[in-house]
Amino acid sequence: MKRDFLTLFDLSSDEHKALFHRARGLKEARRQRRVVSTMAGRTLVMIFEKASTRTRLSFEAAMTQLGGSAIDLSAANSQMSRGEPLADTARVTGRYCDVVMMRTFGDERLAEFAKHCEVPVINGLTDGGHPVQILTDLFTIEERLGAVAGKTLAFIGDTASNMGRSFTEGAKLYGYQLRLASPKGYHPAAEVVKHSPDHVHLLSDPKEAVRGADVVITDVWTSMGQEAESKQRLADLAGFQVDGALMKLAKPDAMFLHCLPAHRGEEVSADVIDGPQSAVWDEAENRLHVQKALLETVVQASERLREMEPALRAARG
Ligand code: CP
Ligand code: NVA
């Protein structure tokens, strides 16, 4: 028995609250250079089937700073690229480490890995979601605006992206209103929106979405794996750039978020991402603090479950 984190729904609402509280404490500990050793003797394996800068750095730094270690297993340099079955890789990986973070393509690949791996698995981005990034973004909003519940978030551009989908899943859970402005064909599917029916609003006009918003968000127009569609996407999304004129329609103290990497001149103008309303560098830093809290949550919960296993087996007869 173990606790995976594949989507935002894998934590209870109490765990979500405790996670942000703990992340704030860990951020303060890091500021004071106080050593926290909750992952001493534990090992994280990071599996990357797509590129990464922040996810790789922040997870490895998180484990190291908590007294543990991290191993980076790039799919391209492992037997995965030579056709070893995913389930076999998962079985073996779980025998060496205490927790796995995986970045891959289809969500079914992540689910297959988690099913065959005996230790907790964290979603480090799939085609269908980027839940560790959304946790961090919501933490960053709380940090700057005091709370995320009751706030209006406007996401502009390709809202069917993994970022748009995870923000949609989080709306009811965290109690924010989410306006998604996209051209036709670029909104999340109905089965994603159904999780937050009273909290998510599908719009086609970026101005309508941003008017009076507390937070303005965008993401790349071509996500990893969609490179062949890039030209078409640029054309379809051309009117959906977050620029200075659009930001003026939001609240005067509205914050701008982008998970990075960004393409200045495409989904966002340079004056917005490099301007005073942008929180992108805090957002990137906060990956470290939030993921430390998440690693503690899943590893400690899984260890508690494992300790209870003999008693549970005995009770079952
Ligand atoms: N935001 C994010 O996940 O960045 P990387 O792709 O660099 O990990
Ligand atoms: N939607 C982007 C996010 C990158 C962190 C992608 O999947 O490429």
mmCIF file of C-alpha atoms in Angstrom, residues 8-249:
data_model
loop_
_atom_site.group_PDB
_atom_site.id
_atom_site.type_symbol
_atom_site.label_atom_id
_atom_site.label_comp_id
_atom_site.label_asym_id
_atom_site.label_seq_id
_atom_site.Cartn_x
_atom_site.Cartn_y
_atom_site.Cartn_z
ATOM 1 C CA LEU A 8 -4.788 16.947 -7.466
ATOM 2 C CA PHE A 9 -7.574 14.578 -6.360
ATOM 3 C CA ASP A 10 -5.039 12.235 -4.748
ATOM 4 C CA LEU A 11 -4.811 14.459 -1.655
ATOM 5 C CA SER A 12 -7.666 15.032 0.812
ATOM 6 C CA SER A 13 -8.700 18.634 1.475
ATOM 7 C CA ASP A 14 -7.020 18.426 4.913
ATOM 8 C CA GLU A 15 -3.824 17.254 3.232
ATOM 9 C CA HIS A 16 -4.024 20.132 0.732
ATOM 10 C CA LYS A 17 -4.264 22.639 3.608
ATOM 11 C CA ALA A 18 -1.475 20.985 5.599
ATOM 12 C CA LEU A 19 0.729 20.911 2.493
ATOM 13 C CA PHE A 20 0.719 24.702 2.047
ATOM 14 C CA HIS A 21 1.280 25.242 5.770
ATOM 15 C CA ARG A 22 4.270 22.904 5.691
ATOM 16 C CA ALA A 23 5.612 24.469 2.456
ATOM 17 C CA ARG A 24 5.546 27.907 4.135
ATOM 18 C CA GLY A 25 7.518 26.481 7.067
ATOM 19 C CA LEU A 26 10.034 24.816 4.768
ATOM 20 C CA LYS A 27 10.456 28.033 2.793
ATOM 21 C CA GLU A 28 11.211 29.904 6.003
ATOM 22 C CA ALA A 29 13.624 27.166 7.123
ATOM 23 C CA ARG A 30 15.458 27.475 3.826
ATOM 24 C CA ARG A 31 15.591 31.279 4.160
ATOM 25 C CA GLN A 32 17.213 30.852 7.578
ATOM 26 C CA ARG A 33 19.455 28.047 6.203
ATOM 27 C CA ARG A 34 18.047 25.750 8.908
ATOM 28 C CA VAL A 35 18.678 22.083 8.062
ATOM 29 C CA VAL A 36 15.610 19.824 7.776
ATOM 30 C CA SER A 37 16.381 16.100 7.413
ATOM 31 C CA THR A 38 12.984 14.460 6.935
ATOM 32 C CA MET A 39 14.140 12.544 3.827
ATOM 33 C CA ALA A 40 17.429 11.272 5.362
ATOM 34 C CA GLY A 41 18.295 7.890 3.912
ATOM 35 C CA ARG A 42 15.517 8.144 1.272
ATOM 36 C CA THR A 43 16.068 8.109 -2.491
ATOM 37 C CA LEU A 44 13.982 9.691 -5.230
ATOM 38 C CA VAL A 45 14.186 8.369 -8.793
ATOM 39 C CA MET A 46 13.224 10.903 -11.460
ATOM 40 C CA ILE A 47 12.148 9.487 -14.825
ATOM 41 C CA PHE A 48 12.081 11.916 -17.718
ATOM 42 C CA GLU A 49 10.530 11.058 -21.078
ATOM 43 C CA LYS A 50 10.308 14.790 -21.901
ATOM 44 C CA ALA A 51 12.702 17.710 -21.397
ATOM 45 C CA SER A 52 12.840 19.641 -18.109
ATOM 46 C CA THR A 53 14.781 22.343 -16.311
ATOM 47 C CA ARG A 54 12.723 23.367 -13.249
ATOM 48 C CA THR A 55 11.243 19.976 -12.425
ATOM 49 C CA ARG A 56 14.607 18.238 -12.519
ATOM 50 C CA LEU A 57 16.388 20.939 -10.513
ATOM 51 C CA SER A 58 13.677 21.538 -7.922
ATOM 52 C CA PHE A 59 13.019 17.852 -7.171
ATOM 53 C CA GLU A 60 16.719 17.003 -6.882
ATOM 54 C CA ALA A 61 17.423 20.088 -4.759
ATOM 55 C CA ALA A 62 14.376 19.279 -2.588
ATOM 56 C CA MET A 63 15.540 15.736 -1.865
ATOM 57 C CA THR A 64 19.150 16.765 -1.244
ATOM 58 C CA GLN A 65 18.197 19.609 1.081
ATOM 59 C CA LEU A 66 15.929 17.266 3.065
ATOM 60 C CA GLY A 67 18.876 14.898 3.614
ATOM 61 C CA GLY A 68 18.001 12.377 0.881
ATOM 62 C CA SER A 69 19.275 11.819 -2.646
ATOM 63 C CA ALA A 70 17.920 11.784 -6.181
ATOM 64 C CA ILE A 71 18.734 9.747 -9.282
ATOM 65 C CA ASP A 72 17.905 11.126 -12.722
ATOM 66 C CA LEU A 73 16.873 8.328 -15.087
ATOM 67 C CA SER A 74 16.413 9.802 -18.507
ATOM 68 C CA ALA A 75 14.329 7.453 -20.635
ATOM 69 C CA ALA A 76 16.610 8.065 -23.620
ATOM 70 C CA ASN A 77 19.691 6.727 -21.792
ATOM 71 C CA SER A 78 18.032 3.755 -20.113
ATOM 72 C CA GLN A 79 16.697 0.404 -21.273
ATOM 73 C CA MET A 80 13.313 2.114 -21.645
ATOM 74 C CA SER A 81 14.510 3.443 -25.007
ATOM 75 C CA ARG A 82 15.343 -0.133 -26.072
ATOM 76 C CA GLY A 83 11.880 -1.454 -25.391
ATOM 77 C CA GLU A 84 12.043 -2.824 -21.822
ATOM 78 C CA PRO A 85 8.399 -3.062 -20.734
ATOM 79 C CA LEU A 86 7.301 -0.117 -18.599
ATOM 80 C CA ALA A 87 5.872 -2.461 -15.955
ATOM 81 C CA ASP A 88 9.272 -4.184 -15.567
ATOM 82 C CA THR A 89 11.047 -0.829 -15.221
ATOM 83 C CA ALA A 90 8.478 0.172 -12.592
ATOM 84 C CA ARG A 91 8.877 -3.062 -10.607
ATOM 85 C CA VAL A 92 12.658 -2.747 -10.561
ATOM 86 C CA THR A 93 12.733 1.009 -9.821
ATOM 87 C CA GLY A 94 10.484 0.506 -6.810
ATOM 88 C CA ARG A 95 12.977 -1.967 -5.312
ATOM 89 C CA TYR A 96 15.758 0.663 -5.236
ATOM 90 C CA CYS A 97 14.089 3.807 -3.974
ATOM 91 C CA ASP A 98 11.443 5.345 -1.720
ATOM 92 C CA VAL A 99 9.604 7.588 -4.190
ATOM 93 C CA VAL A 100 9.473 8.171 -7.959
ATOM 94 C CA MET A 101 8.736 11.327 -9.927
ATOM 95 C CA MET A 102 7.806 10.653 -13.557
ATOM 96 C CA ARG A 103 7.387 13.012 -16.518
ATOM 97 C CA THR A 104 5.851 11.337 -19.522
ATOM 98 C CA PHE A 105 3.328 11.599 -22.375
ATOM 99 C CA GLY A 106 -0.028 9.846 -21.918
ATOM 100 C CA ASP A 107 -1.609 9.646 -18.458
ATOM 101 C CA GLU A 108 -2.185 5.937 -19.001
ATOM 102 C CA ARG A 109 1.623 5.507 -19.096
ATOM 103 C CA LEU A 110 1.965 7.184 -15.703
ATOM 104 C CA ALA A 111 -0.903 5.074 -14.305
ATOM 105 C CA GLU A 112 0.700 1.877 -15.664
ATOM 106 C CA PHE A 113 4.019 2.765 -14.043
ATOM 107 C CA ALA A 114 2.367 3.607 -10.701
ATOM 108 C CA LYS A 115 0.399 0.353 -10.753
ATOM 109 C CA HIS A 116 3.549 -1.759 -10.971
ATOM 110 C CA CYS A 117 5.781 0.323 -8.701
ATOM 111 C CA GLU A 118 5.724 -0.481 -4.974
ATOM 112 C CA VAL A 119 6.695 3.044 -3.851
ATOM 113 C CA PRO A 120 4.712 6.288 -4.282
ATOM 114 C CA VAL A 121 4.771 7.913 -7.723
ATOM 115 C CA ILE A 122 4.447 11.671 -8.302
ATOM 116 C CA ASN A 123 3.241 13.142 -11.599
ATOM 117 C CA GLY A 124 5.992 15.453 -12.881
ATOM 118 C CA LEU A 125 3.888 16.413 -15.952
ATOM 119 C CA THR A 126 1.897 14.397 -18.434
ATOM 120 C CA ASP A 127 -0.113 15.376 -21.507
ATOM 121 C CA GLY A 128 -3.153 15.505 -19.213
ATOM 122 C CA GLY A 129 -1.878 17.445 -16.224
ATOM 123 C CA HIS A 130 0.868 19.238 -14.322
ATOM 124 C CA PRO A 131 -0.414 18.971 -10.748
ATOM 125 C CA VAL A 132 2.858 19.805 -8.939
ATOM 126 C CA GLN A 133 2.986 23.062 -10.918
ATOM 127 C CA ILE A 134 -0.638 23.907 -10.105
ATOM 128 C CA LEU A 135 -0.032 23.277 -6.383
ATOM 129 C CA THR A 136 2.895 25.675 -6.611
ATOM 130 C CA ASP A 137 0.907 28.287 -8.527
ATOM 131 C CA LEU A 138 -1.913 28.201 -5.972
ATOM 132 C CA PHE A 139 0.649 28.452 -3.155
ATOM 133 C CA THR A 140 2.206 31.480 -4.910
ATOM 134 C CA ILE A 141 -1.216 33.132 -5.225
ATOM 135 C CA GLU A 142 -1.853 32.591 -1.493
ATOM 136 C CA GLU A 143 1.566 33.988 -0.707
ATOM 137 C CA ARG A 144 0.946 37.179 -2.688
ATOM 138 C CA LEU A 145 -2.803 37.707 -2.334
ATOM 139 C CA GLY A 146 -3.450 36.061 1.066
ATOM 140 C CA ALA A 147 -5.900 33.432 -0.230
ATOM 141 C CA VAL A 148 -6.867 31.681 -3.426
ATOM 142 C CA ALA A 149 -10.441 30.802 -2.396
ATOM 143 C CA GLY A 150 -12.866 33.371 -3.798
ATOM 144 C CA LYS A 151 -10.336 34.811 -6.271
ATOM 145 C CA THR A 152 -10.881 35.052 -10.027
ATOM 146 C CA LEU A 153 -8.203 33.444 -12.186
ATOM 147 C CA ALA A 154 -8.109 34.101 -15.946
ATOM 148 C CA PHE A 155 -6.209 31.588 -18.087
ATOM 149 C CA ILE A 156 -5.635 32.769 -21.667
ATOM 150 C CA GLY A 157 -4.542 30.728 -24.712
ATOM 151 C CA ASP A 158 -4.297 26.950 -24.955
ATOM 152 C CA THR A 159 -6.440 26.106 -21.936
ATOM 153 C CA ALA A 160 -6.661 22.468 -23.073
ATOM 154 C CA SER A 161 -2.983 22.127 -22.153
ATOM 155 C CA ASN A 162 -1.876 20.095 -19.145
ATOM 156 C CA MET A 163 -1.730 23.400 -17.200
ATOM 157 C CA GLY A 164 -5.265 24.394 -18.207
ATOM 158 C CA ARG A 165 -6.568 20.964 -17.306
ATOM 159 C CA SER A 166 -4.994 20.878 -13.850
ATOM 160 C CA PHE A 167 -6.189 24.433 -13.095
ATOM 161 C CA THR A 168 -9.684 23.254 -14.081
ATOM 162 C CA GLU A 169 -9.456 20.249 -11.741
ATOM 163 C CA GLY A 170 -8.338 22.508 -8.888
ATOM 164 C CA ALA A 171 -11.118 25.126 -9.161
ATOM 165 C CA LYS A 172 -13.753 23.482 -6.952
ATOM 166 C CA LEU A 173 -11.148 21.946 -4.652
ATOM 167 C CA TYR A 174 -9.576 25.344 -3.907
ATOM 168 C CA GLY A 175 -12.718 27.454 -4.333
ATOM 169 C CA TYR A 176 -11.591 29.862 -7.067
ATOM 170 C CA GLN A 177 -13.440 31.019 -10.167
ATOM 171 C CA LEU A 178 -11.598 30.084 -13.362
ATOM 172 C CA ARG A 179 -12.215 31.851 -16.675
ATOM 173 C CA LEU A 180 -10.692 30.012 -19.634
ATOM 174 C CA ALA A 181 -10.325 32.098 -22.820
ATOM 175 C CA SER A 182 -9.383 30.106 -25.914
ATOM 176 C CA PRO A 183 -10.210 29.847 -29.608
ATOM 177 C CA LYS A 184 -12.482 27.025 -30.716
ATOM 178 C CA GLY A 185 -10.888 23.621 -30.137
ATOM 179 C CA TYR A 186 -8.484 24.821 -27.420
ATOM 180 C CA HIS A 187 -10.694 24.464 -24.299
ATOM 181 C CA PRO A 188 -10.447 21.456 -21.966
ATOM 182 C CA ALA A 189 -12.792 18.570 -22.729
ATOM 183 C CA ALA A 190 -16.174 18.316 -20.971
ATOM 184 C CA GLU A 191 -14.972 15.393 -18.819
ATOM 185 C CA VAL A 192 -12.337 17.699 -17.260
ATOM 186 C CA VAL A 193 -14.701 20.669 -16.784
ATOM 187 C CA LYS A 194 -17.279 18.436 -15.089
ATOM 188 C CA HIS A 195 -15.092 18.329 -11.949
ATOM 189 C CA SER A 196 -15.756 22.034 -11.279
ATOM 190 C CA PRO A 197 -19.044 22.887 -13.069
ATOM 191 C CA ASP A 198 -19.854 26.012 -11.012
ATOM 192 C CA HIS A 199 -16.305 27.284 -10.934
ATOM 193 C CA VAL A 200 -15.158 27.107 -14.563
ATOM 194 C CA HIS A 201 -16.290 29.457 -17.346
ATOM 195 C CA LEU A 202 -15.395 28.755 -20.985
ATOM 196 C CA LEU A 203 -14.974 31.988 -22.965
ATOM 197 C CA SER A 204 -13.673 32.982 -26.371
ATOM 198 C CA ASP A 205 -12.809 36.617 -25.598
ATOM 199 C CA PRO A 206 -9.572 37.209 -23.611
ATOM 200 C CA LYS A 207 -10.784 40.709 -22.603
ATOM 201 C CA GLU A 208 -13.961 39.324 -21.054
ATOM 202 C CA ALA A 209 -11.895 36.710 -19.185
ATOM 203 C CA VAL A 210 -9.362 39.159 -17.775
ATOM 204 C CA ARG A 211 -11.739 41.990 -16.787
ATOM 205 C CA GLY A 212 -11.491 42.424 -12.980
ATOM 206 C CA ALA A 213 -9.421 39.232 -12.537
ATOM 207 C CA ASP A 214 -7.030 38.774 -9.592
ATOM 208 C CA VAL A 215 -4.641 36.511 -11.479
ATOM 209 C CA VAL A 216 -3.800 36.256 -15.197
ATOM 210 C CA ILE A 217 -2.178 33.041 -16.408
ATOM 211 C CA THR A 218 -0.911 31.660 -19.668
ATOM 212 C CA ASP A 219 1.152 28.727 -20.933
ATOM 213 C CA VAL A 220 3.027 27.911 -24.140
ATOM 214 C CA TRP A 221 0.935 27.473 -27.278
ATOM 215 C CA THR A 222 2.825 24.337 -28.307
ATOM 216 C CA SER A 223 3.350 21.890 -25.463
ATOM 217 C CA MET A 224 5.972 19.149 -25.523
ATOM 218 C CA GLY A 225 4.862 16.441 -27.938
ATOM 219 C CA GLN A 226 2.819 18.850 -30.113
ATOM 220 C CA GLU A 227 5.748 20.234 -32.129
ATOM 221 C CA ALA A 228 4.318 19.001 -35.463
ATOM 222 C CA GLU A 229 1.229 21.226 -34.928
ATOM 223 C CA SER A 230 3.249 24.298 -34.020
ATOM 224 C CA LYS A 231 2.536 26.359 -37.172
ATOM 225 C CA GLN A 232 -1.213 25.762 -36.974
ATOM 226 C CA ARG A 233 -1.259 26.545 -33.258
ATOM 227 C CA LEU A 234 0.579 29.844 -33.759
ATOM 228 C CA ALA A 235 -2.041 30.849 -36.320
ATOM 229 C CA ASP A 236 -5.028 29.702 -34.234
ATOM 230 C CA LEU A 237 -3.869 31.354 -31.000
ATOM 231 C CA ALA A 238 -2.543 34.607 -32.523
ATOM 232 C CA GLY A 239 -5.158 36.851 -30.838
ATOM 233 C CA PHE A 240 -4.608 35.336 -27.388
ATOM 234 C CA GLN A 241 -1.335 36.911 -26.270
ATOM 235 C CA VAL A 242 -1.230 38.317 -22.722
ATOM 236 C CA ASP A 243 0.137 41.825 -23.325
ATOM 237 C CA GLY A 244 0.186 45.085 -21.395
ATOM 238 C CA ALA A 245 -3.178 46.253 -22.794
ATOM 239 C CA LEU A 246 -4.859 43.021 -21.678
ATOM 240 C CA MET A 247 -3.268 43.168 -18.198
ATOM 241 C CA LYS A 248 -4.717 46.692 -17.756
ATOM 242 C CA LEU A 249 -8.226 45.186 -17.763
#
